[in-house]
Amino acid sequence: MLSHPFIRTALVAGTSVAALSGIIGWFVVLRGQVFAGDALSHVAYTGALAALASGVDLRLGLFVATAGAGVALGLLGGRASADDVVIGTGLAWVLGLGVLFLTLFTKRAATAHGNANVAVLFGSIFGINPTAAVTAALLAAGLIVAVLVIARPLLFTSIDPAVAAAGGVPVRLLGPLFLALVGATTAETSQIVGALLGLGLLAAPAAAAVRLTDRPWPGIALSALLAVAAVWAGITLAYAVPTFPPSFTIMAVAAAEYLLAVALGQCRTAPRKPDPGRAVGRATASRR
């Protein structure tokens, strides 16, 4: 499998983006902002279509739209995290813009870019060229560094924003900044698994890690490891079964990781069944 250049290119791009998604996704789950991640995935679709309709680089539309929308959601929310009313209203408006840009794009270049709309929606990890893969890896590395720089104050504000604000942590600044990073991460994942499926890679491994450990730093590392494992296993499955698109197999593995984490968590917290023999033995000993 590794002898094929397109597989190696997919692994380079997929590994870096998956590590980024796992790290920042852990904070998304901790802060309860999965809905914001879903909204930004729709923004990614609209931004990509706007770029296609305007004839500019697809990645420019992705990053400008998602990062800008993340900042807007953080500011309009008026708190460290945007509320559901703000996100829902913005999502409806953005989807309306998406319909407009889709119409313009279809009229402008329907025959020249007939597969572009599908690629934006569901990704095309096997179609990434080496230059784009290296660019994605470098951008992911930069975003990982940015997340790690603000990790400690971000963790503080995620657990107790009131105490963090009293301690001098810039809570109002961290909210929009974090959502901007989430938006940029969404733009990265959109190039791998598509705008509609990007939330799965952002949330499922992180949610599994949160269920498996409550320690922050091991949880972040585990989330990144699970996301990378989902990408590698998904690419392997897609290669072994060519009828399966890689976006589907990656999301299937990520969902399986979460379900397994839920099952393991229930096994660990399930009450033990009483042992009648042991109970009788204790009762006899107490009588003596």
Short mmCIF file of C-alpha atoms in Angstrom, two decimals:
data_model
loop_
_atom_site.label_atom_id
_atom_site.label_comp_id
_atom_site.label_asym_id
_atom_site.label_seq_id
_atom_site.Cartn_x
_atom_site.Cartn_y
_atom_site.Cartn_z
CA MET A 1 0.00 0.00 0.00
CA LEU A 2 2.77 2.45 0.94
CA SER A 3 4.39 1.95 -2.45
CA HIS A 4 1.71 4.16 -4.03
CA PRO A 5 2.58 7.89 -4.02
CA PHE A 6 -1.05 8.96 -3.52
CA ILE A 7 -1.27 6.85 -0.34
CA ARG A 8 1.88 8.40 1.10
CA THR A 9 0.60 11.87 0.23
CA ALA A 10 -2.76 11.11 1.85
CA LEU A 11 -1.04 9.87 5.00
CA VAL A 12 1.14 12.99 5.27
CA ALA A 13 -1.84 15.33 4.98
CA GLY A 14 -4.20 13.11 6.97
CA THR A 15 -1.86 12.54 9.90
CA SER A 16 -1.09 16.21 10.45
CA VAL A 17 -4.70 17.33 10.11
CA ALA A 18 -5.93 14.48 12.33
CA ALA A 19 -3.46 15.40 15.09
CA LEU A 20 -4.67 19.00 14.93
CA SER A 21 -8.32 17.92 15.00
CA GLY A 22 -7.74 15.68 18.00
CA ILE A 23 -5.96 18.35 20.03
CA ILE A 24 -8.36 21.20 19.38
CA GLY A 25 -11.36 18.85 19.38
CA TRP A 26 -10.62 17.93 23.00
CA PHE A 27 -11.16 21.56 24.00
CA VAL A 28 -14.27 21.77 21.80
CA VAL A 29 -15.83 18.84 23.66
CA LEU A 30 -14.70 20.13 27.06
CA ARG A 31 -16.18 23.57 26.41
CA GLY A 32 -19.44 22.18 25.01
CA GLN A 33 -18.97 23.89 21.64
CA VAL A 34 -19.64 20.96 19.33
CA PHE A 35 -22.59 22.87 17.87
CA ALA A 36 -20.21 25.70 17.03
CA GLY A 37 -17.99 23.21 15.23
CA ASP A 38 -20.99 22.01 13.24
CA ALA A 39 -21.86 25.57 12.28
CA LEU A 40 -18.30 26.26 11.17
CA SER A 41 -18.34 23.16 8.97
CA HIS A 42 -21.29 24.65 7.10
CA VAL A 43 -19.41 27.95 6.89
CA ALA A 44 -16.51 26.05 5.33
CA TYR A 45 -18.81 24.80 2.60
CA THR A 46 -20.12 28.29 1.90
CA GLY A 47 -16.62 29.77 1.90
CA ALA A 48 -15.35 27.13 -0.49
CA LEU A 49 -18.24 27.74 -2.89
CA ALA A 50 -17.67 31.49 -2.67
CA ALA A 51 -14.05 30.94 -3.68
CA LEU A 52 -15.04 28.67 -6.56
CA ALA A 53 -17.67 31.13 -7.76
CA SER A 54 -15.13 33.96 -7.62
CA GLY A 55 -12.41 31.99 -9.35
CA VAL A 56 -9.90 32.21 -6.45
CA ASP A 57 -8.01 29.52 -4.53
CA LEU A 58 -10.36 27.18 -2.72
CA ARG A 59 -8.24 27.22 0.46
CA LEU A 60 -8.45 31.00 0.64
CA GLY A 61 -12.21 30.85 0.80
CA LEU A 62 -12.09 28.07 3.40
CA PHE A 63 -9.76 29.80 5.83
CA VAL A 64 -11.11 33.33 5.48
CA ALA A 65 -14.72 32.20 5.95
CA THR A 66 -14.20 29.80 8.83
CA ALA A 67 -11.72 31.88 10.84
CA GLY A 68 -13.82 35.01 10.34
CA ALA A 69 -17.00 33.20 11.33
CA GLY A 70 -15.29 31.80 14.43
CA VAL A 71 -14.29 35.28 15.59
CA ALA A 72 -17.79 36.58 14.84
CA LEU A 73 -19.44 33.78 16.82
CA GLY A 74 -17.17 34.44 19.79
CA LEU A 75 -17.82 38.21 19.73
CA LEU A 76 -21.55 38.04 19.14
CA GLY A 77 -21.96 35.48 21.90
CA GLY A 78 -20.88 38.12 24.40
CA ARG A 79 -19.24 35.47 26.59
CA ALA A 80 -16.33 33.06 26.49
CA SER A 81 -18.45 30.83 24.25
CA ALA A 82 -21.12 31.62 21.73
CA ASP A 83 -24.64 30.54 22.66
CA ASP A 84 -26.96 28.36 20.59
CA VAL A 85 -29.22 31.25 19.48
CA VAL A 86 -26.31 33.14 17.93
CA ILE A 87 -24.93 30.01 16.28
CA GLY A 88 -28.31 28.90 14.93
CA THR A 89 -29.13 32.31 13.47
CA GLY A 90 -25.71 32.63 11.88
CA LEU A 91 -25.92 29.09 10.51
CA ALA A 92 -29.23 29.73 8.75
CA TRP A 93 -27.87 32.90 7.15
CA VAL A 94 -24.65 31.21 6.06
CA LEU A 95 -26.53 28.32 4.48
CA GLY A 96 -28.59 30.83 2.53
CA LEU A 97 -25.36 32.34 1.22
CA GLY A 98 -24.22 28.86 0.31
CA VAL A 99 -27.25 28.39 -1.91
CA LEU A 100 -26.48 31.69 -3.63
CA PHE A 101 -22.82 30.81 -4.27
CA LEU A 102 -23.76 27.32 -5.44
CA THR A 103 -26.08 28.84 -8.04
CA LEU A 104 -23.42 31.28 -9.21
CA PHE A 105 -20.79 28.55 -9.36
CA THR A 106 -23.07 26.21 -11.33
CA LYS A 107 -23.84 28.89 -13.89
CA ARG A 108 -20.22 29.96 -14.16
CA ALA A 109 -18.35 26.67 -14.49
CA ALA A 110 -20.64 23.66 -14.21
CA THR A 111 -18.87 21.67 -16.89
CA ALA A 112 -15.30 22.65 -16.00
CA HIS A 113 -15.61 21.84 -12.28
CA GLY A 114 -18.40 19.30 -12.10
CA ASN A 115 -16.79 17.33 -9.26
CA ALA A 116 -15.69 20.32 -7.20
CA ASN A 117 -18.97 20.57 -5.29
CA VAL A 118 -18.80 16.91 -4.27
CA ALA A 119 -15.16 17.27 -3.24
CA VAL A 120 -16.00 20.24 -1.02
CA LEU A 121 -18.85 18.36 0.63
CA PHE A 122 -17.14 15.01 1.21
CA GLY A 123 -13.42 15.64 0.74
CA SER A 124 -10.88 14.00 -1.53
CA ILE A 125 -7.91 12.81 0.51
CA PHE A 126 -6.70 10.52 -2.29
CA GLY A 127 -6.75 13.45 -4.70
CA ILE A 128 -4.45 15.74 -2.72
CA ASN A 129 -1.24 16.59 -4.55
CA PRO A 130 2.13 16.56 -2.72
CA THR A 131 2.37 20.35 -2.61
CA ALA A 132 -1.06 20.68 -1.02
CA ALA A 133 -0.20 17.90 1.44
CA VAL A 134 2.97 19.67 2.59
CA THR A 135 1.06 22.95 2.89
CA ALA A 136 -1.64 21.25 4.96
CA ALA A 137 1.00 19.68 7.23
CA LEU A 138 2.76 23.02 7.79
CA LEU A 139 -0.51 24.82 8.51
CA ALA A 140 -1.56 22.08 10.91
CA ALA A 141 1.78 22.30 12.73
CA GLY A 142 1.38 26.06 13.10
CA LEU A 143 -2.16 25.71 14.44
CA ILE A 144 -1.07 23.02 16.90
CA VAL A 145 1.61 25.35 18.25
CA ALA A 146 -0.98 28.14 18.58
CA VAL A 147 -3.34 25.86 20.53
CA LEU A 148 -0.59 24.65 22.85
CA VAL A 149 0.51 28.23 23.57
CA ILE A 150 -2.95 29.12 24.92
CA ALA A 151 -3.69 25.65 26.31
CA ARG A 152 -3.26 26.46 30.01
CA PRO A 153 -5.40 29.64 30.15
CA LEU A 154 -7.88 28.04 27.78
CA LEU A 155 -8.20 25.04 30.10
CA PHE A 156 -8.69 27.39 33.04
CA THR A 157 -11.46 29.35 31.29
CA SER A 158 -13.09 26.13 30.09
CA ILE A 159 -13.38 24.74 33.62
CA ASP A 160 -14.32 27.91 35.52
CA PRO A 161 -14.52 31.12 33.45
CA ALA A 162 -15.59 33.28 36.41
CA VAL A 163 -12.59 32.35 38.52
CA ALA A 164 -10.33 32.63 35.48
CA ALA A 165 -11.57 36.17 34.80
CA ALA A 166 -11.05 37.11 38.44
CA GLY A 167 -7.51 35.78 38.18
CA GLY A 168 -6.70 38.07 35.26
CA VAL A 169 -7.15 35.60 32.40
CA PRO A 170 -8.45 37.41 29.26
CA VAL A 171 -11.61 35.32 28.98
CA ARG A 172 -13.32 37.58 26.43
CA LEU A 173 -10.28 37.45 24.18
CA LEU A 174 -9.74 33.69 24.45
CA GLY A 175 -13.31 32.88 23.36
CA PRO A 176 -13.14 34.44 19.86
CA LEU A 177 -9.49 33.40 19.47
CA PHE A 178 -10.30 29.78 20.21
CA LEU A 179 -13.26 29.73 17.82
CA ALA A 180 -11.03 31.26 15.13
CA LEU A 181 -8.64 28.33 15.65
CA VAL A 182 -11.59 25.94 15.48
CA GLY A 183 -12.59 27.59 12.20
CA ALA A 184 -9.10 27.19 10.76
CA THR A 185 -9.08 23.56 11.88
CA THR A 186 -12.43 23.04 10.17
CA ALA A 187 -10.95 24.46 6.97
CA GLU A 188 -8.08 21.97 7.25
CA THR A 189 -10.34 18.97 7.87
CA SER A 190 -12.60 20.01 5.00
CA GLN A 191 -9.76 19.29 2.61
CA ILE A 192 -9.46 15.75 4.03
CA VAL A 193 -12.97 14.49 4.76
CA GLY A 194 -15.15 17.31 3.40
CA ALA A 195 -17.11 20.13 4.98
CA LEU A 196 -20.05 17.98 6.02
CA LEU A 197 -17.96 15.25 7.68
CA GLY A 198 -15.29 17.42 9.28
CA LEU A 199 -17.20 17.61 12.56
CA GLY A 200 -16.85 13.85 12.98
CA LEU A 201 -13.06 13.97 12.96
CA LEU A 202 -13.15 16.97 15.27
CA ALA A 203 -15.58 15.57 17.85
CA ALA A 204 -15.63 11.76 17.86
CA PRO A 205 -12.01 10.99 18.85
CA ALA A 206 -12.04 13.84 21.38
CA ALA A 207 -15.31 12.64 22.91
CA ALA A 208 -13.85 9.13 23.17
CA ALA A 209 -10.74 10.49 24.92
CA VAL A 210 -12.85 12.50 27.38
CA ARG A 211 -14.71 9.31 28.31
CA LEU A 212 -11.52 7.31 28.74
CA THR A 213 -9.60 9.76 30.95
CA ASP A 214 -10.37 12.92 32.94
CA ARG A 215 -6.75 14.06 33.06
CA PRO A 216 -6.23 17.04 30.70
CA TRP A 217 -2.82 16.42 29.13
CA PRO A 218 -3.15 12.64 28.71
CA GLY A 219 -6.65 13.28 27.35
CA ILE A 220 -5.35 15.72 24.74
CA ALA A 221 -2.64 13.29 23.67
CA LEU A 222 -5.10 10.40 23.54
CA SER A 223 -7.54 12.46 21.46
CA ALA A 224 -4.82 13.23 18.91
CA LEU A 225 -3.73 9.59 18.85
CA LEU A 226 -7.29 8.36 18.26
CA ALA A 227 -7.84 10.87 15.45
CA VAL A 228 -4.60 9.81 13.72
CA ALA A 229 -5.54 6.15 14.16
CA ALA A 230 -8.93 6.82 12.57
CA VAL A 231 -7.28 8.39 9.52
CA TRP A 232 -4.73 5.62 9.10
CA ALA A 233 -7.28 2.85 9.57
CA GLY A 234 -9.75 4.62 7.28
CA ILE A 235 -7.18 5.01 4.51
CA THR A 236 -6.21 1.35 4.87
CA LEU A 237 -9.84 0.22 4.65
CA ALA A 238 -10.50 2.43 1.64
CA TYR A 239 -7.45 0.99 -0.10
CA ALA A 240 -8.45 -2.59 0.74
CA VAL A 241 -12.06 -2.05 -0.37
CA PRO A 242 -11.96 0.38 -3.32
CA THR A 243 -15.76 0.75 -3.38
CA PHE A 244 -15.60 2.49 0.03
CA PRO A 245 -14.75 6.21 -0.16
CA PRO A 246 -12.01 7.20 2.32
CA SER A 247 -14.16 9.87 3.96
CA PHE A 248 -16.71 7.19 4.88
CA THR A 249 -14.13 4.75 6.26
CA ILE A 250 -12.37 7.45 8.31
CA MET A 251 -15.66 8.56 9.85
CA ALA A 252 -16.72 4.95 10.44
CA VAL A 253 -13.54 4.25 12.39
CA ALA A 254 -13.87 7.50 14.37
CA ALA A 255 -17.47 6.63 15.29
CA ALA A 256 -16.39 3.11 16.26
CA GLU A 257 -13.74 4.57 18.57
CA TYR A 258 -16.38 6.62 20.34
CA LEU A 259 -18.77 3.69 20.69
CA LEU A 260 -15.96 1.54 22.08
CA ALA A 261 -15.06 4.26 24.58
CA VAL A 262 -18.69 4.46 25.69
CA ALA A 263 -18.82 0.68 26.15
CA LEU A 264 -15.56 0.65 28.12
CA GLY A 265 -16.81 3.49 30.30
CA GLN A 266 -20.02 1.64 31.10
CA CYS A 267 -18.09 -1.51 31.97
CA ARG A 268 -15.88 0.41 34.38
CA THR A 269 -18.77 2.16 36.11
CA ALA A 270 -21.21 -0.77 36.12
CA PRO A 271 -22.04 -1.93 39.68
CA ARG A 272 -20.75 -5.36 40.58
CA LYS A 273 -23.31 -8.11 41.05
CA PRO A 274 -23.61 -9.26 44.65
CA ASP A 275 -21.97 -12.58 45.45
CA PRO A 276 -24.44 -14.62 47.55
CA GLY A 277 -21.70 -16.91 48.83
CA ARG A 278 -19.55 -14.02 50.03
CA ALA A 279 -22.55 -12.37 51.68
CA VAL A 280 -23.40 -15.57 53.59
CA GLY A 281 -19.78 -15.89 54.69
CA ARG A 282 -19.75 -12.33 56.07
CA ALA A 283 -23.03 -12.91 57.89
CA THR A 284 -21.70 -16.10 59.51
CA ALA A 285 -18.51 -14.40 60.58
CA SER A 286 -20.44 -11.55 62.18
CA ARG A 287 -22.52 -13.97 64.23
CA ARG A 288 -19.42 -15.56 65.65
#
